[in-house]
Amino acid sequence: MVTYKAKGVVPDDHPWFGGVFTNATTERPLVDEADLLIGIGMDPVELIPRPWTCAAPIINYSPCAASHLHVPFAAQAVGEIPAAIRHLERHLPLCDWSHDVIRGRLNDQRARRPGSRCARVDRSASRE
């Protein structure tokens, strides 16, 4: 998932694109399945300022520390983002989610938008 400011960093048709994270109810089905949330360069000002109710802990890797006012970070690491990504690649186990699960949650998310005319995402010819 990306925030509004990061829209486009992961293309909408990428198999791991899970939508836009805003701290709203729309993305909750996917977020609620996570056992860990990881922010990469996340600025809490991008999120809807409402109580944080996500059960999974959230960590943030960013060039500067972020405020804990809206997001109760379990941990933050301040530094360069490429180094943070390399660190995560070395230390996190592989995810057992499938592209189909992500695609299904994204399609459900889009279908729940009021007045949505968004087509379902077809990634049958997507890259991995």
mmCIF file of C-alpha atoms in Angstrom:
data_model
loop_
_atom_site.group_PDB
_atom_site.id
_atom_site.type_symbol
_atom_site.label_atom_id
_atom_site.label_comp_id
_atom_site.label_asym_id
_atom_site.label_seq_id
_atom_site.Cartn_x
_atom_site.Cartn_y
_atom_site.Cartn_z
ATOM 1 C CA MET A 1 0.000 0.000 0.000
ATOM 2 C CA VAL A 2 1.077 3.573 -0.539
ATOM 3 C CA THR A 3 0.020 6.893 0.955
ATOM 4 C CA TYR A 4 -1.322 9.776 -1.115
ATOM 5 C CA LYS A 5 2.101 11.410 -1.326
ATOM 6 C CA ALA A 6 3.647 8.131 -2.518
ATOM 7 C CA LYS A 7 0.988 7.412 -5.160
ATOM 8 C CA GLY A 8 2.802 6.209 -8.255
ATOM 9 C CA VAL A 9 5.846 4.826 -6.438
ATOM 10 C CA VAL A 10 4.245 1.402 -6.841
ATOM 11 C CA PRO A 11 2.237 1.281 -10.092
ATOM 12 C CA ASP A 12 -1.472 0.519 -9.690
ATOM 13 C CA ASP A 13 -1.081 -2.528 -11.935
ATOM 14 C CA HIS A 14 1.833 -4.008 -9.953
ATOM 15 C CA PRO A 15 0.903 -7.405 -8.460
ATOM 16 C CA TRP A 16 1.801 -6.257 -4.924
ATOM 17 C CA PHE A 17 -0.074 -2.916 -5.096
ATOM 18 C CA GLY A 18 -2.670 -3.024 -2.317
ATOM 19 C CA GLY A 19 -4.252 0.403 -2.630
ATOM 20 C CA VAL A 20 -3.815 3.672 -0.774
ATOM 21 C CA PHE A 21 -3.335 3.690 2.988
ATOM 22 C CA THR A 22 -5.136 6.574 4.698
ATOM 23 C CA ASN A 23 -6.065 5.210 8.164
ATOM 24 C CA ALA A 24 -9.645 4.908 6.912
ATOM 25 C CA THR A 25 -12.019 1.955 6.893
ATOM 26 C CA THR A 26 -11.660 1.269 3.158
ATOM 27 C CA GLU A 27 -8.273 -0.404 3.434
ATOM 28 C CA ARG A 28 -8.941 -2.122 6.775
ATOM 29 C CA PRO A 29 -9.643 -5.659 5.476
ATOM 30 C CA LEU A 30 -6.102 -5.881 4.091
ATOM 31 C CA VAL A 31 -4.481 -4.007 6.992
ATOM 32 C CA ASP A 32 -6.281 -6.189 9.548
ATOM 33 C CA GLU A 33 -4.709 -9.307 8.012
ATOM 34 C CA ALA A 34 -1.179 -7.954 8.527
ATOM 35 C CA ASP A 35 0.961 -8.994 11.470
ATOM 36 C CA LEU A 36 3.288 -6.017 10.955
ATOM 37 C CA LEU A 37 2.898 -2.657 9.206
ATOM 38 C CA ILE A 38 6.029 -1.050 7.773
ATOM 39 C CA GLY A 39 6.173 2.591 6.762
ATOM 40 C CA ILE A 40 8.912 3.575 4.330
ATOM 41 C CA GLY A 41 9.310 7.336 4.428
ATOM 42 C CA MET A 42 5.809 7.659 5.844
ATOM 43 C CA ASP A 43 4.702 11.010 7.157
ATOM 44 C CA PRO A 44 1.709 10.669 9.515
ATOM 45 C CA VAL A 45 0.362 13.996 8.230
ATOM 46 C CA GLU A 46 -0.722 12.031 5.133
ATOM 47 C CA LEU A 47 -3.206 9.987 7.155
ATOM 48 C CA ILE A 48 -6.723 10.823 8.239
ATOM 49 C CA PRO A 49 -6.319 12.243 11.773
ATOM 50 C CA ARG A 50 -8.436 9.756 13.653
ATOM 51 C CA PRO A 51 -7.697 7.281 16.420
ATOM 52 C CA TRP A 52 -5.261 4.559 15.433
ATOM 53 C CA THR A 53 -7.016 1.211 15.780
ATOM 54 C CA CYS A 54 -4.734 -1.112 13.835
ATOM 55 C CA ALA A 55 -3.838 -4.147 15.914
ATOM 56 C CA ALA A 56 -0.527 -4.878 14.181
ATOM 57 C CA PRO A 57 2.513 -2.932 15.330
ATOM 58 C CA ILE A 58 3.842 -0.324 12.912
ATOM 59 C CA ILE A 59 7.466 0.569 12.339
ATOM 60 C CA ASN A 60 8.739 3.445 10.234
ATOM 61 C CA TYR A 61 11.938 3.891 8.237
ATOM 62 C CA SER A 62 12.396 7.497 7.181
ATOM 63 C CA PRO A 63 15.035 10.177 6.606
ATOM 64 C CA CYS A 64 13.675 11.974 9.693
ATOM 65 C CA ALA A 65 11.710 10.942 12.776
ATOM 66 C CA ALA A 66 7.935 11.229 12.523
ATOM 67 C CA SER A 67 5.560 12.440 15.188
ATOM 68 C CA HIS A 68 3.821 9.834 17.337
ATOM 69 C CA LEU A 69 0.782 12.126 17.627
ATOM 70 C CA HIS A 70 -1.420 10.171 15.166
ATOM 71 C CA VAL A 71 0.516 6.930 14.753
ATOM 72 C CA PRO A 72 1.840 4.926 17.719
ATOM 73 C CA PHE A 73 5.033 3.672 16.086
ATOM 74 C CA ALA A 74 6.469 0.614 17.810
ATOM 75 C CA ALA A 75 9.854 1.652 16.422
ATOM 76 C CA GLN A 76 11.402 4.169 14.052
ATOM 77 C CA ALA A 77 14.694 4.069 12.214
ATOM 78 C CA VAL A 78 16.056 7.301 10.840
ATOM 79 C CA GLY A 79 18.266 6.994 7.789
ATOM 80 C CA GLU A 80 18.402 6.571 4.056
ATOM 81 C CA ILE A 81 15.470 4.688 2.527
ATOM 82 C CA PRO A 82 17.536 2.427 0.201
ATOM 83 C CA ALA A 83 19.520 1.214 3.215
ATOM 84 C CA ALA A 84 16.284 0.584 5.109
ATOM 85 C CA ILE A 85 14.904 -1.518 2.267
ATOM 86 C CA ARG A 86 18.115 -3.563 2.108
ATOM 87 C CA HIS A 87 17.882 -4.089 5.880
ATOM 88 C CA LEU A 88 14.283 -5.309 5.593
ATOM 89 C CA GLU A 89 15.169 -7.655 2.735
ATOM 90 C CA ARG A 90 17.894 -9.252 4.841
ATOM 91 C CA HIS A 91 15.897 -9.602 8.056
ATOM 92 C CA LEU A 92 12.238 -10.215 7.247
ATOM 93 C CA PRO A 93 10.945 -13.660 6.299
ATOM 94 C CA LEU A 94 9.157 -14.055 2.997
ATOM 95 C CA CYS A 95 5.486 -13.153 3.023
ATOM 96 C CA ASP A 96 2.939 -15.926 2.609
ATOM 97 C CA TRP A 97 0.353 -13.641 0.997
ATOM 98 C CA SER A 98 -0.352 -14.280 -2.647
ATOM 99 C CA HIS A 99 -0.893 -11.825 -5.475
ATOM 100 C CA ASP A 100 -4.463 -13.142 -5.673
ATOM 101 C CA VAL A 101 -5.169 -12.142 -2.053
ATOM 102 C CA ILE A 102 -3.808 -8.633 -2.645
ATOM 103 C CA ARG A 103 -5.727 -8.284 -5.919
ATOM 104 C CA GLY A 104 -8.935 -9.484 -4.258
ATOM 105 C CA ARG A 105 -8.656 -7.018 -1.358
ATOM 106 C CA LEU A 106 -7.884 -4.168 -3.772
ATOM 107 C CA ASN A 107 -10.897 -5.018 -5.941
ATOM 108 C CA ASP A 108 -13.110 -5.199 -2.854
ATOM 109 C CA GLN A 109 -11.700 -1.851 -1.676
ATOM 110 C CA ARG A 110 -12.503 -0.207 -5.005
ATOM 111 C CA ALA A 111 -15.978 -1.720 -5.156
ATOM 112 C CA ARG A 112 -16.856 -0.275 -1.714
ATOM 113 C CA ARG A 113 -16.239 3.313 -2.782
ATOM 114 C CA PRO A 114 -19.534 5.183 -3.027
ATOM 115 C CA GLY A 115 -20.451 5.739 -6.676
ATOM 116 C CA SER A 116 -17.366 3.817 -7.784
ATOM 117 C CA ARG A 117 -17.085 3.019 -11.448
ATOM 118 C CA CYS A 118 -13.599 1.596 -11.042
ATOM 119 C CA ALA A 119 -13.071 -1.550 -12.988
ATOM 120 C CA ARG A 120 -11.754 -4.584 -11.248
ATOM 121 C CA VAL A 121 -8.005 -4.889 -11.559
ATOM 122 C CA ASP A 122 -7.022 -7.622 -14.005
ATOM 123 C CA ARG A 123 -3.407 -8.550 -13.499
ATOM 124 C CA SER A 124 -3.476 -11.834 -15.362
ATOM 125 C CA ALA A 125 -0.568 -10.641 -17.495
ATOM 126 C CA SER A 126 1.155 -8.753 -14.671
ATOM 127 C CA ARG A 127 4.815 -8.818 -13.847
ATOM 128 C CA GLU A 128 6.139 -10.248 -10.600
#
